[in-house]
Short mmCIF file of C-alpha atoms and ligand atoms in Angstrom, two decimals:
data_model
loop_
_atom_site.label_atom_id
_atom_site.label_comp_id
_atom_site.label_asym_id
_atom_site.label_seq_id
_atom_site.Cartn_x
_atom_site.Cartn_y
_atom_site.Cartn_z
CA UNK A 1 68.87 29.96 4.22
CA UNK A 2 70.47 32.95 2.47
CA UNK A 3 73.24 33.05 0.05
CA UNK A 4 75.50 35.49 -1.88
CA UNK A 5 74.06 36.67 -4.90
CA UNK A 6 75.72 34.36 -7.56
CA UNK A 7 76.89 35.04 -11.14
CA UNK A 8 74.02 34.04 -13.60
CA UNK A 9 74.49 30.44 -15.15
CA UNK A 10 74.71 31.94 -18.43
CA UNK A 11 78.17 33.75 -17.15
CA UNK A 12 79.68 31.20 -16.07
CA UNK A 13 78.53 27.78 -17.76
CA UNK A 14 81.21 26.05 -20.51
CA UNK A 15 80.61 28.08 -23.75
CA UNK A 16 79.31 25.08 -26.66
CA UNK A 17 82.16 24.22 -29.21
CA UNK A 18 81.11 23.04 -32.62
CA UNK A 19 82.33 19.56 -34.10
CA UNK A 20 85.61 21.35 -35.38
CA UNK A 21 86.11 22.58 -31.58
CA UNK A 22 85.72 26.22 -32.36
CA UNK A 23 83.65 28.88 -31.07
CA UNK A 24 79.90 29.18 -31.60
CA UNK A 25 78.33 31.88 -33.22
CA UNK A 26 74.45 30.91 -33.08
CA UNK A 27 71.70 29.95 -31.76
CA UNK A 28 70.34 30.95 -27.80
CA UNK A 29 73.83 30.00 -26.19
CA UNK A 30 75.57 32.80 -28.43
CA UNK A 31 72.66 35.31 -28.09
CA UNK A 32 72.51 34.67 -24.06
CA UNK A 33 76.48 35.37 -24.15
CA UNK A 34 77.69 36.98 -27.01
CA UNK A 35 80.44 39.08 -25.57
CA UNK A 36 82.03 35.69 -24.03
CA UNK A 37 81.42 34.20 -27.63
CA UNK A 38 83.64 37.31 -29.31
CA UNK A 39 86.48 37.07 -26.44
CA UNK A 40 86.73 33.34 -27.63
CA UNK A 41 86.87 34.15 -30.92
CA UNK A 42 89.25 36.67 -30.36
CA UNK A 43 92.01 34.59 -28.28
CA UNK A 44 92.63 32.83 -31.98
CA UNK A 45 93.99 36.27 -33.07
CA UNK A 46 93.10 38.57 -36.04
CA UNK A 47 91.14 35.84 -37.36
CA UNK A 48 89.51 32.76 -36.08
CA UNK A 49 87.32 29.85 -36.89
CA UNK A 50 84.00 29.65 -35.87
CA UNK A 51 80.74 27.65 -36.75
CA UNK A 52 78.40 30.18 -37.96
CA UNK A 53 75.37 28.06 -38.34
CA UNK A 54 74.81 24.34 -38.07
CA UNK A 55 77.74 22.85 -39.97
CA UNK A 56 78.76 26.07 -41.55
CA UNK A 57 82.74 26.73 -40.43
CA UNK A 58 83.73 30.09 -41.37
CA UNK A 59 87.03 32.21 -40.68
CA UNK A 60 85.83 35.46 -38.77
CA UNK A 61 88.23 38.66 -39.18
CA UNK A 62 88.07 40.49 -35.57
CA UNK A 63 90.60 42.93 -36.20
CA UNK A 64 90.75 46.18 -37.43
CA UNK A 65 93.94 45.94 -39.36
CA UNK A 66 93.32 42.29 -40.37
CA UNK A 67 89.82 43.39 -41.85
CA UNK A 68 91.18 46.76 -43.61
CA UNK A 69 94.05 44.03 -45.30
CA UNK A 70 91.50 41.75 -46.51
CA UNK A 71 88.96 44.35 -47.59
CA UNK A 72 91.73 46.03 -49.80
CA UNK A 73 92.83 42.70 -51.63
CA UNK A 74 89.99 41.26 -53.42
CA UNK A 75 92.53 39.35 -55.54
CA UNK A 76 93.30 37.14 -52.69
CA UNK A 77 90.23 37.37 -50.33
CA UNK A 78 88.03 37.63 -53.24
CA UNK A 79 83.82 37.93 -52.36
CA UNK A 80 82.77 35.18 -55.59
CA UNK A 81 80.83 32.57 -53.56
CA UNK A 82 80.98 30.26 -56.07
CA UNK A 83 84.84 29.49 -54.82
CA UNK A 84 83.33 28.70 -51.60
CA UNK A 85 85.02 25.12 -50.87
CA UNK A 86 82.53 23.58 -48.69
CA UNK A 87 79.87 24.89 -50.32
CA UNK A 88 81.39 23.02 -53.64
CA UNK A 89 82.34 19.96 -51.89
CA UNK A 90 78.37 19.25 -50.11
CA UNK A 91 79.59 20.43 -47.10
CA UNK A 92 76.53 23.08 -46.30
CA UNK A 93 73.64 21.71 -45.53
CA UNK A 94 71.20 23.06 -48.48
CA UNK A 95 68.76 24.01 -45.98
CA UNK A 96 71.16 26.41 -44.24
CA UNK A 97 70.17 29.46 -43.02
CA UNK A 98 72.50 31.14 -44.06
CA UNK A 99 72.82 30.41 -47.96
CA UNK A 100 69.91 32.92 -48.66
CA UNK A 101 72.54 35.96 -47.93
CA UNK A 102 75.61 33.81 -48.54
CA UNK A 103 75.20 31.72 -51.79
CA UNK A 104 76.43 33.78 -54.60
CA UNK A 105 73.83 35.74 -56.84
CA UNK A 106 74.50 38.24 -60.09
CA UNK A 107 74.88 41.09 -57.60
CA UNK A 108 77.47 43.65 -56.17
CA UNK A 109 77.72 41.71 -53.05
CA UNK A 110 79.71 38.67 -54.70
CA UNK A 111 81.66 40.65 -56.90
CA UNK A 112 84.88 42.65 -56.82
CA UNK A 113 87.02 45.14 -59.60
CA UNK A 114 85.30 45.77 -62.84
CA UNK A 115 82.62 43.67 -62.49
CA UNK A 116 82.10 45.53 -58.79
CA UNK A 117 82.57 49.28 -60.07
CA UNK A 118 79.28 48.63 -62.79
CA UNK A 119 76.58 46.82 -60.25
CA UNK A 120 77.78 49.41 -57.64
CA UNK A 121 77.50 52.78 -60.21
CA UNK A 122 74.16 51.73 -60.57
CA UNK A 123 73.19 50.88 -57.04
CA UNK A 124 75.07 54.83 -56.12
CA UNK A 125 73.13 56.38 -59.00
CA UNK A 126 69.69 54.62 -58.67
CA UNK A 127 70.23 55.48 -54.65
CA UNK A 128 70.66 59.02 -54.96
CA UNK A 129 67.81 59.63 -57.01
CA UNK A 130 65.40 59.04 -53.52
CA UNK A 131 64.38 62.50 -52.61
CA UNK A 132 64.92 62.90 -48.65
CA UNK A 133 61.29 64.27 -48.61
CA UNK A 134 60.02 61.43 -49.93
CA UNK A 135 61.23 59.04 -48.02
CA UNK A 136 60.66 61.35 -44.91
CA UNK A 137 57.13 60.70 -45.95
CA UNK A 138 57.04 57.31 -46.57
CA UNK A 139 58.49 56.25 -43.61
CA UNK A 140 56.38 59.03 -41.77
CA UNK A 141 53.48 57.16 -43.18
CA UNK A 142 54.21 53.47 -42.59
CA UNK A 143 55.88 54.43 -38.80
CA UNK A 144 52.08 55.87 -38.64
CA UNK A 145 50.01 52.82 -39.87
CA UNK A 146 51.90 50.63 -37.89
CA UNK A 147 51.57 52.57 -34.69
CA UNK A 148 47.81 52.65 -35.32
CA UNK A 149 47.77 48.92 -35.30
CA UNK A 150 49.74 48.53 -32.57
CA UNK A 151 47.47 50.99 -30.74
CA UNK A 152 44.24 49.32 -31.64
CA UNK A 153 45.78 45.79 -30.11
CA UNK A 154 47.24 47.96 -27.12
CA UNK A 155 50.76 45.59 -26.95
CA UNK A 156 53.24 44.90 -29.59
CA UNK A 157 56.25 42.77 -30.30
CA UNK A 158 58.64 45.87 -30.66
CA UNK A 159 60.81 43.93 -33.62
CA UNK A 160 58.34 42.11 -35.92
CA UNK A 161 55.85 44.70 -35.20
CA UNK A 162 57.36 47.48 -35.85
CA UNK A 163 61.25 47.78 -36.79
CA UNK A 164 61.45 45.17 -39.11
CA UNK A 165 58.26 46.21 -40.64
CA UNK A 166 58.81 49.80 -41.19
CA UNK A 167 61.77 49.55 -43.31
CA UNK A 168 60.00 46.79 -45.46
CA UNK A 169 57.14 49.01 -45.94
CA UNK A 170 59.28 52.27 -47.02
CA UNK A 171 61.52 49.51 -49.58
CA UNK A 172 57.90 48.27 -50.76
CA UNK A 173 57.40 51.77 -51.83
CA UNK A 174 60.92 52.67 -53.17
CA UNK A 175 60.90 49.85 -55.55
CA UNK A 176 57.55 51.23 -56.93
CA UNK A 177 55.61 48.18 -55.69
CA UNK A 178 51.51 48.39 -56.12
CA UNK A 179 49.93 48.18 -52.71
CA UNK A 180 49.17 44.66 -53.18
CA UNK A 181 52.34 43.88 -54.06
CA UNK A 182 53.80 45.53 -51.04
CA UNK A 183 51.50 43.37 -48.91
CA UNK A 184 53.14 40.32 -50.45
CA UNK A 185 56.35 41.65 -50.39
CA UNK A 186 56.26 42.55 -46.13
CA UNK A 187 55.18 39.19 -45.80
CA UNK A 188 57.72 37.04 -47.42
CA UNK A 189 60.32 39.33 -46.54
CA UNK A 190 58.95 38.89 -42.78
CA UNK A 191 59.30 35.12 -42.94
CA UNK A 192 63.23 35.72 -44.98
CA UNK A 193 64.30 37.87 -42.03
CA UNK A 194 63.34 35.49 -39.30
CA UNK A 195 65.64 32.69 -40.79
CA UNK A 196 62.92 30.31 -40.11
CA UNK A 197 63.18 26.58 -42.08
CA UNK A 198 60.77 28.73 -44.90
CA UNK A 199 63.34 31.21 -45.18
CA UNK A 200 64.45 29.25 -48.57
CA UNK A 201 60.56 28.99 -49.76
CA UNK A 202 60.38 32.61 -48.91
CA UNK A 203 63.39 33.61 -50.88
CA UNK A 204 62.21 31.93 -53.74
CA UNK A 205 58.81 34.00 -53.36
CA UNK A 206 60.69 36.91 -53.20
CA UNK A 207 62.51 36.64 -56.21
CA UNK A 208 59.50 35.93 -58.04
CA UNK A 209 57.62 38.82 -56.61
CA UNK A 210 60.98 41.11 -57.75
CA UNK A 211 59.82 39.37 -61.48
CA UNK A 212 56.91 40.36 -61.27
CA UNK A 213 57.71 44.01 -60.37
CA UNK A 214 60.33 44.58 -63.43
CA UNK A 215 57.93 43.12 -65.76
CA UNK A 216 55.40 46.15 -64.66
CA UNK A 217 57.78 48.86 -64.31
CA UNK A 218 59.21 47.50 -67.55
CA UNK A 219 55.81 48.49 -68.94
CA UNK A 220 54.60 51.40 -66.45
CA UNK A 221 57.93 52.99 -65.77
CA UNK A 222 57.71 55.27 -62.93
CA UNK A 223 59.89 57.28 -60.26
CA UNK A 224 60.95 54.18 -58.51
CA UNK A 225 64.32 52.46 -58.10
CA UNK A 226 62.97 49.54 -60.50
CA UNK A 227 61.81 51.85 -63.23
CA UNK A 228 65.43 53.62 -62.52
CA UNK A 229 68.00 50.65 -62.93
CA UNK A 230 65.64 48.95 -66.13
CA UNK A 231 66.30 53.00 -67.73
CA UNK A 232 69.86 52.90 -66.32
CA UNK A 233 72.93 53.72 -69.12
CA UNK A 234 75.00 50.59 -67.73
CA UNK A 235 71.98 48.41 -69.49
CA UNK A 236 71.81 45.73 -66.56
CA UNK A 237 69.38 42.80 -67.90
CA UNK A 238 66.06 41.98 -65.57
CA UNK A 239 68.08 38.97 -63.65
CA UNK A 240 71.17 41.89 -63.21
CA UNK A 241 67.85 44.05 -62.07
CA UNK A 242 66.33 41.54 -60.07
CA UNK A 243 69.71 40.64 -57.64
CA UNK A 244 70.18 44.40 -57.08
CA UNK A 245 67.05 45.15 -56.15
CA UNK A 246 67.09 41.69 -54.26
CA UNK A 247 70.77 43.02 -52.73
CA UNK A 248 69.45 46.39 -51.71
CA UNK A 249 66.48 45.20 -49.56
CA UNK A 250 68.48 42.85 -48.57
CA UNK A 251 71.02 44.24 -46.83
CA UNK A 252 68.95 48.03 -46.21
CA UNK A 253 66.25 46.44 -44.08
CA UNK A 254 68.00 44.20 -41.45
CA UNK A 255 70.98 46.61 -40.18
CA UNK A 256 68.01 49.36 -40.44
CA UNK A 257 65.46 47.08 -38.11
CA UNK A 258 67.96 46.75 -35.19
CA UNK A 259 69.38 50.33 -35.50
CA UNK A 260 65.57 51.15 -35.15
CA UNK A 261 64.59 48.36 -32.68
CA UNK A 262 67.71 49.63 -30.08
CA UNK A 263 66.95 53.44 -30.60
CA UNK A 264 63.60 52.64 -29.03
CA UNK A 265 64.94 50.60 -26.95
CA UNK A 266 66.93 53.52 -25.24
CA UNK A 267 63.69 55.57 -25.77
CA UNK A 268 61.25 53.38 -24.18
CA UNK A 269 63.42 52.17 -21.23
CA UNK A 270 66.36 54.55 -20.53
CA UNK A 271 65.48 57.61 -18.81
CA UNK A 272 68.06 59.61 -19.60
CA UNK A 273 65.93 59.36 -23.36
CA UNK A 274 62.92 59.02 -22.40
CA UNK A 275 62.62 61.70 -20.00
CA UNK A 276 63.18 64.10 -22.77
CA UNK A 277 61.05 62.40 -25.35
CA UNK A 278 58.00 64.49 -24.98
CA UNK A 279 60.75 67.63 -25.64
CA UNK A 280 61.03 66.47 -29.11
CA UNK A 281 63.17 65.33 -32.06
CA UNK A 282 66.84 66.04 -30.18
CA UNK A 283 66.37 62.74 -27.99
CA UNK A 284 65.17 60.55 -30.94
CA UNK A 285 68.71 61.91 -32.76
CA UNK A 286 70.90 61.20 -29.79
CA UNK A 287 69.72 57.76 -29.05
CA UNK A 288 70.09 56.72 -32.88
CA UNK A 289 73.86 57.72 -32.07
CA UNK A 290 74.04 55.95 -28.98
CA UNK A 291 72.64 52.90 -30.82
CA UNK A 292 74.69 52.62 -33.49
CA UNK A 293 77.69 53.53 -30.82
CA UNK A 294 76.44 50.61 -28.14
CA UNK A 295 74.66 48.11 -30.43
CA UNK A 296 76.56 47.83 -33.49
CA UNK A 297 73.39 46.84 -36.12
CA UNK A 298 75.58 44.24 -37.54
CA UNK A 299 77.60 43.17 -35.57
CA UNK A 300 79.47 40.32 -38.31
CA UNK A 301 79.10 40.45 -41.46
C1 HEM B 1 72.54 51.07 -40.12
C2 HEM B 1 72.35 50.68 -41.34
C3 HEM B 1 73.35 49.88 -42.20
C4 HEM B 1 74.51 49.24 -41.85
C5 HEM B 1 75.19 49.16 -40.50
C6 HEM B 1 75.03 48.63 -43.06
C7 HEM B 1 76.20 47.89 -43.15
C8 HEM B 1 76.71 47.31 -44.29
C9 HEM B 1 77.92 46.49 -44.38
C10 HEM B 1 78.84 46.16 -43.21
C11 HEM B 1 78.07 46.10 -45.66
C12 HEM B 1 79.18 45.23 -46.22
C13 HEM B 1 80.20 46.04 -46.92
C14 HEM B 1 81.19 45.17 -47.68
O1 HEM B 1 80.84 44.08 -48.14
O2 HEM B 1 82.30 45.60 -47.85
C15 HEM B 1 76.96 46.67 -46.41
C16 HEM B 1 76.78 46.52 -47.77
C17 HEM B 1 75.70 47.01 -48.45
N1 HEM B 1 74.65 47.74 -47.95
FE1 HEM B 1 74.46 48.38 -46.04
N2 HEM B 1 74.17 48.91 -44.10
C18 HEM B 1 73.13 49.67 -43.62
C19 HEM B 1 72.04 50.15 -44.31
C20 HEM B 1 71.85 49.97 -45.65
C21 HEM B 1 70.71 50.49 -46.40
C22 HEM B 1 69.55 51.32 -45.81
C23 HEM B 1 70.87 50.08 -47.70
C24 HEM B 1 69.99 50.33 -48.90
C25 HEM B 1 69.38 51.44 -49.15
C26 HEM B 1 72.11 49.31 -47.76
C27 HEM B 1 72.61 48.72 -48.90
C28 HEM B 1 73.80 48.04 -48.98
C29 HEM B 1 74.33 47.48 -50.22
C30 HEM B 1 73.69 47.59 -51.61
C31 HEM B 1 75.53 46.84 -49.89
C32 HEM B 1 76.49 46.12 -50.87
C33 HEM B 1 77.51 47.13 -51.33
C34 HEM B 1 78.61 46.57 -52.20
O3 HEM B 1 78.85 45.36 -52.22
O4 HEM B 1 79.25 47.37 -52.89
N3 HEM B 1 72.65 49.27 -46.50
N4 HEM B 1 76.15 47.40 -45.54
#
C-alpha cells in the first residue's frame, strides 16, 4: 500500500484550550507547535488571553504598537506584582512555575519611575565596570572546561551541558563567587532554569547562596559586581543587593543560553556555517546574527 506523504499530526491536530478557552502557551503541545500557538493568540488582536502555565491566565501583547503603548505608560500598565489580582485572590497555584520570575521581589524588574531610575543606575553602573577582556577570558575559560568534559564523555546534551552552563559559570565569576561557591551556585541555578517542581527549593537556595556572597564581599571587597553595588553611592541595603544580583543572573543567563544553544545549532548542523567553521571567527559572528534574527532568545516575556 502506498500513500501521499501526509501533514505531521502535530500540524494538523486541535490545538489544547485552557479552562478559560484560550490559547496555550506551555507544555509539549506549545513547544511541538508554537507558531500555530502565536497565530491563535494573535487572531484576539493586539492583545490576547492565554494560559501561561497551569492555571496561570495572562494577557499577552503581540503587537508592536500595542507593546511600545504599554511599555511607555507604567502609570497604567504598571510592572508592581504585588497588584497582580489572581495572584492576591489564591488564584496561582503556589507551586507555579512561573512565580520564581513573576512574583514581585525588591528589584528593577517590578518597579517603574523613581523607584526604577535608582535600581537601574546601579545595575548600568555596576554593568559597565566588567572589562570586555575579562569576561573574554572568563567565558574563554569556562567554554574550555566544559568542552573538556564533554570531550572526555565523547556526547553531550548541547543545552544543560553546555549553553546553560557557560553563562552560569562566567555570572559565578562576575559576582566574585569563591570556586566553591560557584559550584553551588551552577547547580541550583541548573535545577531554577529547568522549571522543575524544585525550582521553588532551588530559588530559595539561591537566595541564600546570594547571602552568603554579600556577607563576604561585605568583608573581602573585591573587583566583582557584589563588592561594586555594596560600595555603590545610591547605598542599596544587602536585600536591595541581593534581588539585583538575583535580577541580573536572572534574566542574563536564560536569553544568553538559547542565543548560545541556536548559534551552535546553525554551526553544528547548517552547512552554510559549518562549512566555514574551520575558517574562523567570521562564521561564529554571522550565525549569532542569524540566531538572534531566526530564534528570537525570548520569545515572551
Ligand atoms: C540575548 C540576550 C538577552 C535578551 C534577548 C534579553 C532580553 C531582555 C528583555 C526582553 C527584558 C525585559 C525588558 C523590560 O522589562 O522592559 C530584559 C530585562 C533585563 N535584562 Fe536582559 N536580555 C538579554 C541578556 C541579558 C544579560 C546578559 C543581562 C545581564 C548582564 C541582562 C540583564 C537584564 C536586566 C537586569 C533586566 C531588567 C532591566 C530593567 O527592568 O530595567 N539581560 N532583558
Amino acid at each position: 500500500m502506498t500513500s501521499t506523504p501526509a501533514a505531521t499530526p502535530a500540524a494538523t491536530a486541535p490545538l489544547p484550550v485552557s479552562s478559560r478557552g484560550c490559547p496555550v502557551l506551555h507544555g509539549e503541545s506549545f513547544a511541538a507547535n508554537s507558531p500555530r500557538v502565536y497565530r491563535q493568540l494573535r487572531e484576539q488582536g493586539p492583545a490576547g488571553w492565554a494560559e501561561i502555565a497551569p492555571g496561570v491566565h495572562a494577557l499577552v501583547v503581540t503587537g508592536r504598537r500595542a507593546a511600545l503603548d504599554m511599555l511607555n505608560d507604567p502609570a497604567t500598565y504598571a510592572k508592581d506584582a504585588r497588584l497582580w489580582a489572581d495572584l492576591n485572590e489564591g488564584k496561582i497555584p503556589q507551586d507555579s512555575p512561573v512565580l520564581p520570575l513573576m512574583a514581585w521581589r525588591p528589584s528593577a524588574l517590578y518597579a517603574d519611575g523613581e523607584v526604577h531610575a535608582r535600581l537601574r543606575r546601579v545595575l548600568d553602573d555596576c554593568i559597565a565596570r566588567i572589562s570586555p577582556h575579562r569576561l573574554r577570558e572568563v567565558t574563554r575559560r569556562g567554554a574550555l572546561t566544559l568542552v573538556a568534559a564533554v570531550a572526555e564523555r565523547g556526547e553531550a546534551d548541547m543545552m544543560s551541558d553546555f549553553a546553560d552552563t557557560l553563562p552560569l559559570l562566567v555570572f559565578a565569576d562576575l559576582l566574585g563567587c569563591t570556586s566553591e561557591m560557584a559550584t553551588r551556585m551552577v547547580e541550583v541555578c541548573q535545577v531554577l532554569i529547568s522549571a522543575s517542581p524544585d525550582a521553588a527549593q532551588a530559588a530559595v537556595d539561591f537566595a541564600g547562596l546570594l547571602f552568603e556572597l554579600i556577607h563576604l564581599r561585605r568583608a573581602q571587597p573585591g573587583e566583582d559586581l557584589t563588592s561594586w553595588m555594596l560600595g555603590h553611592d545610591a547605598g542599596l541595603t544587602d536585600e536591595e543587593v541581593l534581588h539585583q544580583l538575583y535580577l541580573t543572573v536572572g534574566a542574563g543567563v536564560i536569553p544568553t543560553a538559547a542565543w548560545v544553544g541556536w548559534a551552535l545549532h546553525l554551526l553544528l548542523r547548517d552547512d552554510s556555517y559549518a562549512g566555514t567553521l574551520a575558517a574562523g571567527t567570521v562564521s561564529v559572528r554571522r550565525a549569532l546574527e542569524k540566531a538572534l534574527w531566526v530564534r528570537s532568545p525570548m520569545a515572551n516575556f
